[in-house]
Amino acid sequence: MSISLEQVQRVAHLARIAINESEALATQSSLNGIFTLIEQMQAVDTTGVEPMAHAQDVAQRLREDAVSEADRRAAFQAVAPEAEAGLYLVPKVIE
Amino acid sequence: MTQWEVVIGIETHAQLATVSKIFSGASTAFGAEPNTQACAVDLALPGVLPVLNRKAVDCAIRFGLAIGAEVAAKSVFARKNYFYPDLPKGYQISQFELPVVQGGALTVQVGSGDKGYEKTVRLTRAHLEEDAGKSLHEDFHGKSGIDLNRAGTPLLEIVTEPDMRSSDEAVAYARALHALVRWIGICDGNMQEGSFRCDANVSVRPKGQAEFGTRREIKNLNSFRFLKEAIDYEVHWQINEIEEGRKIQQATVLFDPDTGETRTMRTKEDAHDYRYFPDPDLLPLVIERAWVERVRGELPELPAQKRARFAGELGLSAYDAATLTASQEIADFYESTVTVAGKANAKPCANWVMVDLAARLNKEGREIGQSPVSAGQLGGLILRIADNTVSNAIAKKVFEALWNGEGASADEIIEKQGLKQITDSGAIEKLVDEVLAANAPNVAEYRAGKEKAFNALVGQVMKAAKGKANPQQVNELLKAKLAG
């Protein structure tokens, strides 16, 4: 399996990472190296082995449903690029 | 002419009734000042980690059990990646390959009377996820304002199989689901506040065709009326497109309640590629059997069980049983009414709650919980109809008096206002004689074969009795006298 230059550019776009043609080519080559490794791993017979969702074989800890966070809006908005009327302001987006 | 079949699947986002967020300890209370309930985790500040809310999982288990689904012993949280300013992390934590609730079904009553039928809608899955924040696009000198209070609010996304075949079935399902999540206490069901919102996947195909047509998804329908209108419009539009030789393109559309039309938001070409992968910040969610069993023990009698009991034990029709289990409040009111009036009066109790009381509540825009007439008072009134103390017509007057607080009980009002039915046949006979003597033309008409004249005579007797004469006795006596 290998990844096309087009696919590299698409993934870069989805991740909002601007890359030029030469960076795209370099990335394609690195990614294809990774895919080669994956291919080798896929050759291993894993019949009957349950896939792991996490590198550590432990379960999620849970917290009780209680409000523990106070309002710290002023502190958070002090470091935001722009805020008004309690809202964070961002360049206009309309889908 | 091609016969078209409509195919609908529904995805519902139900906001879970927790006091704190799914992965942080910020409050979920509705209506707070912007961003006062958005903590470092909700804002995705560097270095924060999500910690799962036990109550949110509890709600998912409750739901799974209520629809007879499999509650997964192990489920996995995944990142759904997309960029939008109201999603500070750049991904939404959701579940993808291994959701917490798998399968299940909901059986709903569609329509009433002869046309009514039961429909079973299969559920594919239900998974836990976090809500996004809110973008406000106006009044910020060319910028968008972001409120992250809603970011991280726990949601259960409930997905059906494409089992519904009309907008009526879709609405019946959505209503039953809405009733169920409130019934088991996992969601407040407030649609105005966005606590319960539906997306409808709609396609059409020629009747008899096995493959599904291309579907379009109508997003964010926040009322049952919009759900119906949007589907009806969409079905009509799709059939028209196909009949005019065009192909349906897979798309996401929005419903505009003002025009009653749907419009395309995005097509398949620019559909999101979410690049799901397991969230390394969260370990698998493991639910021990004992937890599931404990939740099972805490579940109330469910709507379906109650419906079956109302139909079996109380002899109600499927439609009545479904209507009276539309919400826990209605079911409780009905059961309390029957407790007072007795099981023998289960059917009149159903009629009073579903027809008279419902109409009166509707007129004033009240919920059953705010009814001025209590279940006990209504049950007491129904007892007096059953034992012939009052006729149905007079009972409506007594009901109105109870509604207006003119007395504490039906008995008190009947006594105080002298509404007791006249069942003394001597007294009724006297009234009948008077009416016959005074209405000779009607008598002649009746004898000439005009049935209508009989009703006029009954009316006259009832009028003379101020509505209090037992109607059956009046009928019988009149018939006997006229025949004589």
Coordinates of C-alpha atoms in Angstrom, one line a residue:
Chain A
M1 CA 0.0 0.0 0.0
S2 CA 1.2 3.5 -0.8
I3 CA -0.2 7.0 -0.5
S4 CA -0.6 9.3 -3.5
L5 CA 0.6 12.9 -3.6
E6 CA -3.0 13.9 -4.0
Q7 CA -3.9 12.1 -0.8
V8 CA -1.1 13.8 1.0
Q9 CA -2.4 17.1 -0.1
R10 CA -5.9 16.2 1.0
V11 CA -4.9 15.1 4.4
A12 CA -2.8 18.3 4.8
H13 CA -5.8 20.4 3.8
L14 CA -8.1 18.5 6.3
A15 CA -5.5 19.1 9.1
R16 CA -5.2 22.7 8.0
I17 CA -1.4 22.4 7.4
A18 CA -0.1 24.4 4.5
I19 CA 2.6 22.5 2.7
N20 CA 4.3 23.3 -0.6
E21 CA 5.1 20.8 -3.4
S22 CA 8.5 19.7 -2.1
E23 CA 7.2 19.3 1.4
A24 CA 4.4 17.2 0.1
L25 CA 6.8 15.0 -1.8
A26 CA 9.0 14.6 1.3
T27 CA 5.9 13.8 3.4
Q28 CA 4.7 11.3 0.9
S29 CA 7.9 9.5 1.1
S30 CA 7.9 9.4 4.9
L31 CA 4.3 8.3 5.1
N32 CA 5.0 5.5 2.6
G33 CA 7.9 4.4 4.8
I34 CA 5.4 4.1 7.7
F35 CA 2.9 2.2 5.5
T36 CA 5.6 -0.3 4.7
L37 CA 6.1 -0.8 8.4
I38 CA 2.3 -1.3 8.8
E39 CA 2.3 -3.8 6.0
Q40 CA 4.9 -5.8 7.8
M41 CA 2.9 -5.7 11.0
Q42 CA -0.3 -6.7 9.1
A43 CA 1.5 -9.9 7.9
V44 CA 1.4 -11.1 11.5
D45 CA -1.4 -13.6 12.2
T46 CA -3.6 -11.9 14.9
T47 CA -6.5 -14.4 14.7
G48 CA -8.2 -14.5 18.0
V49 CA -6.4 -11.5 19.4
E50 CA -8.8 -8.7 20.6
P51 CA -7.8 -5.3 19.2
M52 CA -6.6 -2.9 21.8
A53 CA -8.1 0.6 21.9
H54 CA -5.3 1.9 24.1
A55 CA -1.6 1.1 24.7
Q56 CA -2.4 0.5 28.4
D57 CA -4.6 -2.4 29.2
V58 CA -6.6 -0.6 31.9
A59 CA -10.1 0.8 32.1
Q60 CA -11.3 4.4 32.2
R61 CA -11.7 6.0 35.6
L62 CA -14.9 7.9 36.2
R63 CA -15.7 11.0 38.1
E64 CA -18.8 11.7 40.1
D65 CA -21.3 14.1 38.5
A66 CA -20.7 17.3 40.5
V67 CA -19.8 20.8 39.5
S68 CA -16.2 21.4 40.6
E69 CA -15.2 24.2 38.2
A70 CA -15.8 27.8 39.2
D71 CA -16.3 30.6 36.6
R72 CA -12.9 31.9 35.5
R73 CA -14.1 33.7 32.4
A74 CA -12.2 36.9 33.2
A75 CA -8.9 35.1 33.5
F76 CA -9.4 33.0 30.4
Q77 CA -10.5 36.0 28.3
A78 CA -7.6 38.1 29.5
V79 CA -5.3 35.9 27.4
A80 CA -7.7 35.5 24.4
P81 CA -6.9 37.4 21.3
E82 CA -10.3 39.2 21.3
A83 CA -13.4 39.0 23.5
E84 CA -16.5 41.1 23.8
A85 CA -19.8 40.8 25.8
G86 CA -18.4 37.6 27.4
L87 CA -17.9 36.0 23.9
Y88 CA -14.7 35.0 22.3
L89 CA -14.4 36.8 18.9
V90 CA -13.1 34.9 15.9
P91 CA -13.0 35.7 12.2
K92 CA -16.5 35.4 10.8
V93 CA -17.5 31.8 9.9
I94 CA -20.8 30.9 8.4
E95 CA -21.2 27.4 7.1
Chain B
M1 CA -47.2 6.1 -12.6
T2 CA -44.5 4.7 -10.3
Q3 CA -45.5 4.0 -6.8
W4 CA -42.9 5.5 -4.4
E5 CA -41.9 4.2 -1.1
V6 CA -40.4 6.5 1.5
V7 CA -37.5 5.3 3.7
I8 CA -36.5 7.2 6.8
G9 CA -33.9 6.8 9.5
I10 CA -33.6 9.1 12.4
E11 CA -30.6 10.3 14.5
T12 CA -31.5 12.0 17.7
H13 CA -29.2 14.0 20.1
A14 CA -30.6 13.8 23.6
Q15 CA -28.8 16.0 26.1
L16 CA -28.2 13.9 29.3
A17 CA -29.6 15.1 32.6
T18 CA -26.3 15.7 34.4
V19 CA -25.3 18.7 36.4
S20 CA -21.7 18.7 35.1
K21 CA -20.2 18.2 31.7
I22 CA -19.3 14.8 30.2
F23 CA -15.5 15.3 30.6
S24 CA -15.2 18.3 33.0
G25 CA -16.6 19.6 36.2
A26 CA -18.2 22.7 34.6
S27 CA -21.9 23.2 35.1
T28 CA -24.4 22.3 32.4
A29 CA -27.2 24.7 33.6
F30 CA -29.0 26.3 30.7
G31 CA -29.1 30.1 30.2
A32 CA -25.9 31.2 32.1
E33 CA -24.0 34.3 30.9
P34 CA -21.7 33.3 28.0
N35 CA -18.6 31.4 28.8
T36 CA -19.1 31.4 32.5
Q37 CA -19.6 27.6 32.4
A38 CA -16.6 26.9 30.2
C39 CA -13.6 25.6 32.1
A40 CA -10.0 24.9 31.0
V41 CA -11.0 21.4 29.7
D42 CA -13.9 22.8 27.7
L43 CA -11.7 25.5 26.2
A44 CA -9.0 22.9 25.3
L45 CA -6.3 24.8 27.1
P46 CA -2.9 23.0 26.8
G47 CA -2.3 20.1 29.2
V48 CA -5.9 19.4 30.1
L49 CA -7.3 15.9 30.1
P50 CA -10.9 14.6 30.0
V51 CA -12.3 12.6 32.9
L52 CA -15.6 10.8 32.1
N53 CA -18.7 11.6 34.1
R54 CA -20.2 8.4 35.8
K55 CA -23.8 9.8 35.6
A56 CA -23.5 10.1 31.8
V57 CA -22.6 6.4 31.5
D58 CA -25.4 5.6 33.9
C59 CA -27.9 7.4 31.6
A60 CA -26.6 5.4 28.6
I61 CA -27.1 2.1 30.5
R62 CA -30.6 3.1 31.5
F63 CA -31.4 3.9 27.9
G64 CA -29.9 0.7 26.6
L65 CA -31.9 -1.4 29.0
A66 CA -35.1 0.5 28.3
I67 CA -34.9 -0.4 24.6
G68 CA -33.8 -3.9 25.1
A69 CA -30.3 -3.3 23.6
E70 CA -26.9 -4.7 24.4
V71 CA -25.0 -2.6 26.8
A72 CA -21.4 -3.0 25.7
A73 CA -19.1 -4.4 28.4
K74 CA -16.3 -2.4 26.7
S75 CA -16.8 0.7 24.5
V76 CA -14.3 3.1 23.1
F77 CA -14.1 6.9 22.8
A78 CA -12.9 8.3 19.4
R79 CA -12.0 11.6 18.1
K80 CA -14.1 13.0 15.3
N81 CA -11.9 15.6 13.6
Y82 CA -13.1 18.9 12.1
F83 CA -12.3 22.5 12.4
Y84 CA -14.9 25.0 13.6
P85 CA -14.5 27.8 16.1
D86 CA -17.1 26.4 18.5
L87 CA -15.0 23.2 18.8
P88 CA -11.8 24.4 20.5
K89 CA -10.0 21.1 20.4
G90 CA -10.4 20.6 16.7
Y91 CA -12.2 17.4 17.4
Q92 CA -15.3 16.2 19.1
I93 CA -15.0 13.3 21.5
S94 CA -17.5 10.7 20.4
Q95 CA -17.8 7.0 20.0
F96 CA -17.3 5.3 16.6
E97 CA -16.5 1.6 16.2
L98 CA -17.6 0.4 19.7
P99 CA -20.6 2.4 21.0
V100 CA -21.9 1.9 24.5
V101 CA -25.4 0.8 23.4
Q102 CA -25.8 -1.6 20.5
G103 CA -29.1 -2.7 18.9
G104 CA -32.5 -2.5 20.6
A105 CA -35.9 -1.5 19.3
L106 CA -38.8 0.8 20.1
T107 CA -42.4 -0.2 19.3
V108 CA -44.7 2.8 18.7
Q109 CA -48.3 3.4 18.0
V110 CA -48.9 5.1 14.6
G111 CA -52.3 6.8 14.1
S112 CA -55.6 5.9 15.8
G113 CA -58.8 4.0 15.3
D114 CA -59.1 1.7 12.3
K115 CA -56.1 3.2 10.6
G116 CA -53.9 2.8 13.7
Y117 CA -51.2 0.3 13.9
E118 CA -48.1 -0.7 15.8
K119 CA -44.7 -0.2 14.3
T120 CA -41.4 -1.5 15.6
V121 CA -38.4 0.7 14.8
R122 CA -35.0 -1.0 15.2
L123 CA -32.2 0.9 16.7
T124 CA -28.7 0.6 15.4
R125 CA -26.8 2.1 18.3
A126 CA -26.6 4.9 20.9
H127 CA -23.3 6.5 21.8
L128 CA -22.0 9.0 24.2
E129 CA -20.4 12.2 22.9
E130 CA -19.8 15.9 23.8
D131 CA -21.8 18.8 22.4
A132 CA -20.0 21.7 20.7
G133 CA -20.3 25.4 21.7
K134 CA -22.4 28.0 20.0
S135 CA -21.5 30.5 17.3
L136 CA -23.2 33.9 17.1
H137 CA -22.9 35.5 13.7
E138 CA -24.4 38.9 14.3
D139 CA -23.5 42.2 15.8
F140 CA -19.8 41.7 16.3
H141 CA -18.4 44.2 13.6
G142 CA -17.7 41.5 11.1
K143 CA -16.6 38.8 13.6
S144 CA -18.3 35.7 15.0
G145 CA -18.9 35.5 18.8
I146 CA -18.3 32.1 20.5
D147 CA -20.0 30.9 23.6
L148 CA -18.5 27.7 24.9
N149 CA -21.0 27.1 27.8
R150 CA -22.6 24.2 25.8
A151 CA -19.2 22.8 24.8
G152 CA -18.8 19.4 26.6
T153 CA -22.4 19.0 27.5
P154 CA -23.1 15.2 27.5
L155 CA -25.2 13.9 24.6
L156 CA -26.5 10.5 23.8
E157 CA -26.8 10.1 20.0
I158 CA -29.5 7.6 19.2
V159 CA -29.5 6.1 15.7
T160 CA -32.2 4.0 14.1
E161 CA -32.2 1.6 11.2
P162 CA -33.9 3.0 8.0
D163 CA -37.2 1.4 9.2
M164 CA -39.7 4.2 8.9
R165 CA -41.9 4.5 5.8
S166 CA -43.8 7.8 6.3
S167 CA -43.5 11.1 8.1
D168 CA -46.2 9.9 10.4
E169 CA -44.1 6.9 11.5
A170 CA -41.1 9.2 11.9
V171 CA -43.1 11.5 14.2
A172 CA -44.6 8.6 16.1
Y173 CA -41.1 7.3 16.7
A174 CA -39.7 10.7 17.7
R175 CA -42.5 11.3 20.1
A176 CA -42.2 7.9 21.7
L177 CA -38.4 8.3 22.0
H178 CA -39.0 11.8 23.5
A179 CA -41.4 10.3 26.0
L180 CA -39.0 7.4 26.8
V181 CA -35.9 9.5 27.6
R182 CA -38.0 11.7 29.9
W183 CA -39.7 8.7 31.4
I184 CA -36.4 7.1 32.4
G185 CA -35.1 10.5 33.6
I186 CA -32.0 10.8 31.3
C187 CA -33.1 13.9 29.4
D188 CA -35.4 16.8 30.2
G189 CA -36.7 16.7 26.6
N190 CA -36.8 20.5 26.3
M191 CA -36.8 21.0 22.5
Q192 CA -36.7 24.8 22.6
E193 CA -33.5 24.7 24.6
G194 CA -32.1 22.1 22.2
S195 CA -32.1 19.2 24.7
F196 CA -33.7 16.9 22.1
R197 CA -33.0 17.4 18.4
C198 CA -33.5 15.1 15.4
D199 CA -31.8 14.6 12.1
A200 CA -33.8 12.7 9.5
N201 CA -32.2 10.6 6.7
V202 CA -34.7 10.5 3.9
S203 CA -34.8 8.7 0.6
V204 CA -37.4 7.4 -1.8
R205 CA -37.5 4.3 -4.1
P206 CA -40.0 2.7 -6.4
K207 CA -42.2 0.3 -4.5
G208 CA -40.8 -3.2 -4.6
Q209 CA -37.2 -2.2 -5.3
A210 CA -34.8 -3.8 -2.9
E211 CA -32.0 -1.2 -2.9
F212 CA -32.4 2.1 -1.1
G213 CA -32.5 5.3 -3.0
T214 CA -29.8 8.0 -2.4
R215 CA -30.5 9.7 0.9
R216 CA -30.4 13.3 2.0
E217 CA -30.0 14.2 5.6
I218 CA -32.2 17.0 7.1
K219 CA -30.3 18.4 10.1
N220 CA -31.4 19.8 13.5
L221 CA -35.1 19.5 13.6
N222 CA -36.2 20.8 17.0
S223 CA -40.0 20.2 16.9
F224 CA -42.2 17.3 15.8
R225 CA -44.1 19.6 13.5
F226 CA -40.9 20.7 11.7
L227 CA -39.9 17.0 11.5
K228 CA -43.1 16.2 9.7
E229 CA -43.1 19.2 7.5
A230 CA -39.4 18.8 6.5
I231 CA -39.9 15.1 5.6
D232 CA -43.0 15.8 3.6
Y233 CA -41.4 18.5 1.7
E234 CA -38.2 16.5 1.1
V235 CA -40.1 13.4 -0.1
H236 CA -42.2 15.5 -2.5
W237 CA -39.0 17.2 -3.8
Q238 CA -37.1 14.0 -4.3
I239 CA -39.9 12.3 -6.2
N240 CA -40.3 15.3 -8.3
E241 CA -36.6 15.4 -9.1
I242 CA -36.5 11.7 -10.1
E243 CA -39.7 11.9 -12.2
E244 CA -38.1 14.8 -14.1
G245 CA -35.1 12.7 -14.9
R246 CA -32.7 14.1 -12.4
K247 CA -30.6 12.0 -10.0
I248 CA -30.6 12.6 -6.2
Q249 CA -27.2 13.7 -4.9
Q250 CA -26.3 12.7 -1.4
A251 CA -26.4 15.8 0.7
T252 CA -26.9 17.4 4.0
V253 CA -29.8 19.9 4.0
L254 CA -31.4 22.4 6.4
F255 CA -35.1 22.9 6.9
D256 CA -36.4 26.5 6.8
P257 CA -39.6 26.7 8.9
D258 CA -40.5 30.0 7.4
T259 CA -40.7 28.8 3.8
G260 CA -41.4 25.1 4.7
E261 CA -38.6 24.1 2.3
T262 CA -35.3 22.3 2.6
R263 CA -32.1 23.7 1.2
T264 CA -28.7 22.1 0.6
M265 CA -26.0 22.8 3.1
R266 CA -23.3 20.6 1.6
T267 CA -23.1 17.8 -1.0
K268 CA -21.1 14.6 -0.9
E269 CA -18.1 16.1 -2.6
D270 CA -17.5 18.5 0.3
A271 CA -18.8 16.1 2.9
H272 CA -16.6 16.0 6.0
D273 CA -13.9 13.4 6.3
Y274 CA -13.8 13.1 10.1
R275 CA -10.8 10.8 10.3
Y276 CA -12.0 9.0 13.4
F277 CA -9.5 7.3 15.6
P278 CA -9.5 6.1 19.3
D279 CA -8.9 9.0 21.6
P280 CA -5.5 8.3 23.4
D281 CA -6.6 10.6 26.3
L282 CA -9.4 8.2 27.2
L283 CA -9.2 4.5 28.2
P284 CA -11.8 2.0 27.1
L285 CA -15.1 2.4 29.1
V286 CA -15.6 -0.9 31.0
I287 CA -19.1 -1.5 32.3
E288 CA -19.3 -4.4 34.8
R289 CA -22.3 -6.7 34.7
A290 CA -23.2 -5.7 38.3
W291 CA -23.5 -2.1 37.3
V292 CA -26.0 -3.0 34.5
E293 CA -28.0 -5.1 36.9
R294 CA -28.1 -2.4 39.5
V295 CA -29.5 0.1 36.9
R296 CA -32.0 -2.5 35.7
G297 CA -33.3 -2.7 39.3
E298 CA -33.7 1.0 39.5
L299 CA -35.7 1.3 36.2
P300 CA -39.4 2.3 36.6
E301 CA -42.1 0.4 34.8
L302 CA -41.5 1.3 31.2
P303 CA -44.0 2.8 28.8
A304 CA -44.3 -0.4 26.8
Q305 CA -44.9 -2.5 29.9
K306 CA -47.5 0.0 31.2
R307 CA -49.1 0.0 27.8
A308 CA -49.4 -3.8 27.8
R309 CA -50.8 -3.7 31.3
F310 CA -53.4 -1.0 30.4
A311 CA -54.5 -3.0 27.5
G312 CA -54.5 -6.3 29.3
E313 CA -55.5 -5.6 32.9
L314 CA -57.8 -2.6 32.2
G315 CA -59.1 -3.6 28.8
L316 CA -58.1 -0.4 27.0
S317 CA -57.6 -0.3 23.2
A318 CA -54.1 -0.1 21.8
Y319 CA -54.6 3.5 20.9
D320 CA -55.9 4.5 24.3
A321 CA -53.1 2.6 26.1
A322 CA -50.5 4.3 23.9
T323 CA -52.0 7.8 24.4
L324 CA -52.2 7.3 28.2
T325 CA -48.5 6.3 28.3
A326 CA -47.3 9.2 26.2
S327 CA -45.7 10.6 29.3
Q328 CA -45.2 9.5 32.9
E329 CA -47.3 12.5 34.1
I330 CA -50.3 11.4 31.9
A331 CA -49.9 7.8 33.0
D332 CA -49.7 8.7 36.7
F333 CA -52.7 10.9 36.4
Y334 CA -54.7 8.2 34.7
E335 CA -53.7 5.5 37.2
S336 CA -54.6 7.8 40.1
T337 CA -58.0 8.4 38.5
V338 CA -58.6 4.7 38.1
T339 CA -57.5 4.1 41.7
V340 CA -60.4 6.3 42.9
A341 CA -63.0 5.4 40.3
G342 CA -62.2 1.7 40.2
K343 CA -61.0 -0.7 37.5
A344 CA -64.6 -1.2 36.3
N345 CA -64.5 2.4 35.2
A346 CA -61.1 2.2 33.5
K347 CA -62.6 3.0 30.1
P348 CA -64.6 6.1 31.2
C349 CA -61.5 7.2 33.1
A350 CA -59.5 6.9 29.9
N351 CA -62.1 9.0 28.0
W352 CA -62.2 11.7 30.6
V353 CA -58.4 12.0 30.8
M354 CA -57.8 11.8 27.0
V355 CA -60.8 13.8 25.8
D356 CA -62.4 16.2 28.3
L357 CA -59.4 16.9 30.5
A358 CA -57.0 17.0 27.5
A359 CA -59.2 19.5 25.6
R360 CA -59.6 21.7 28.7
L361 CA -55.8 21.7 29.4
N362 CA -55.2 22.3 25.7
K363 CA -57.5 25.3 25.7
E364 CA -55.5 27.0 28.4
G365 CA -52.1 25.7 27.2
R366 CA -51.5 23.8 30.4
E367 CA -49.6 20.6 31.1
I368 CA -51.4 17.8 32.9
G369 CA -49.2 18.5 36.0
Q370 CA -50.8 21.9 36.2
S371 CA -54.4 20.6 36.0
P372 CA -56.7 22.4 38.5
V373 CA -58.8 19.2 38.6
S374 CA -56.9 16.5 40.5
A375 CA -56.9 12.9 39.5
G376 CA -58.8 12.2 42.8
Q377 CA -61.5 14.8 42.0
L378 CA -61.9 13.4 38.5
G379 CA -62.1 9.9 39.8
G380 CA -64.8 11.0 42.3
L381 CA -66.8 12.5 39.5
I382 CA -66.6 9.4 37.3
L383 CA -67.9 7.4 40.3
R384 CA -71.0 9.6 40.3
I385 CA -71.6 9.1 36.6
A386 CA -71.2 5.3 37.1
D387 CA -73.8 5.2 39.9
N388 CA -76.2 7.4 38.0
T389 CA -76.0 10.4 40.4
V390 CA -75.3 12.6 37.4
S391 CA -75.6 12.2 33.6
N392 CA -72.7 12.7 31.3
A393 CA -74.0 16.1 30.3
I394 CA -74.3 17.3 33.9
A395 CA -70.9 15.7 34.7
K396 CA -69.4 18.1 32.2
K397 CA -70.9 21.0 34.2
V398 CA -69.5 19.5 37.5
F399 CA -66.1 19.1 35.8
E400 CA -66.2 22.8 34.8
A401 CA -67.1 23.7 38.4
L402 CA -64.2 21.7 39.7
W403 CA -61.9 23.3 37.2
N404 CA -63.0 26.7 38.5
G405 CA -62.6 25.7 42.1
E406 CA -66.3 26.0 43.0
G407 CA -66.0 23.0 45.3
A408 CA -63.5 20.5 46.8
S409 CA -65.1 17.4 45.3
A410 CA -67.7 16.4 42.7
D411 CA -70.0 15.3 45.6
E412 CA -69.8 18.8 47.2
I413 CA -70.6 20.5 43.9
I414 CA -73.5 18.2 43.0
E415 CA -75.0 18.7 46.4
K416 CA -74.4 22.5 46.6
Q417 CA -75.6 23.2 43.1
G418 CA -78.5 20.7 43.1
L419 CA -77.3 18.8 40.1
K420 CA -78.3 15.3 41.3
Q421 CA -80.0 13.4 38.5
I422 CA -83.7 12.8 38.7
T423 CA -84.2 9.1 38.6
D424 CA -87.6 9.0 40.3
S425 CA -89.7 7.6 37.5
G426 CA -92.8 9.3 38.9
A427 CA -91.2 12.7 38.6
I428 CA -89.9 12.0 35.1
E429 CA -93.3 10.7 34.0
K430 CA -94.9 14.0 35.2
L431 CA -92.5 16.0 33.1
V432 CA -93.1 13.8 30.1
D433 CA -96.8 14.2 30.4
E434 CA -96.5 17.9 30.5
V435 CA -94.2 18.1 27.5
L436 CA -96.5 15.8 25.5
A437 CA -99.5 17.9 26.3
A438 CA -97.7 21.1 25.4
N439 CA -96.1 19.9 22.1
A440 CA -99.0 18.3 20.2
P441 CA -97.5 19.2 16.7
N442 CA -94.3 17.2 17.6
V443 CA -96.3 14.3 18.8
A444 CA -98.3 14.3 15.5
E445 CA -95.1 14.5 13.4
Y446 CA -93.6 11.6 15.3
R447 CA -96.6 9.5 14.8
A448 CA -96.5 10.4 11.1
G449 CA -93.1 8.7 11.0
K450 CA -90.7 11.6 11.6
E451 CA -88.0 10.3 13.9
K452 CA -86.5 13.7 14.4
A453 CA -89.6 14.9 16.3
F454 CA -88.8 12.4 19.0
N455 CA -85.5 14.1 19.6
A456 CA -87.2 17.4 19.9
L457 CA -89.5 15.9 22.6
V458 CA -86.5 14.5 24.5
G459 CA -85.0 17.9 24.4
Q460 CA -88.1 19.5 25.8
V461 CA -88.2 17.0 28.7
M462 CA -84.6 17.6 29.5
K463 CA -85.1 21.3 29.3
A464 CA -88.0 21.1 31.7
A465 CA -85.8 19.0 34.0
K466 CA -83.0 21.5 33.7
G467 CA -80.9 18.7 32.3
K468 CA -81.1 16.6 35.4
A469 CA -83.5 13.8 34.2
N470 CA -81.9 10.5 33.6
P471 CA -81.7 10.4 29.7
Q472 CA -82.3 6.7 29.4
Q473 CA -85.4 6.8 31.6
V474 CA -86.7 9.8 29.6
N475 CA -86.2 7.9 26.4
E476 CA -88.0 4.8 27.6
L477 CA -90.9 6.7 29.1
L478 CA -91.4 8.8 26.0
K479 CA -91.3 5.8 23.7
A480 CA -93.8 4.0 25.9
K481 CA -96.2 7.0 26.1
L482 CA -96.0 7.7 22.3
A483 CA -96.6 4.1 21.5
G484 CA -99.6 4.0 23.8

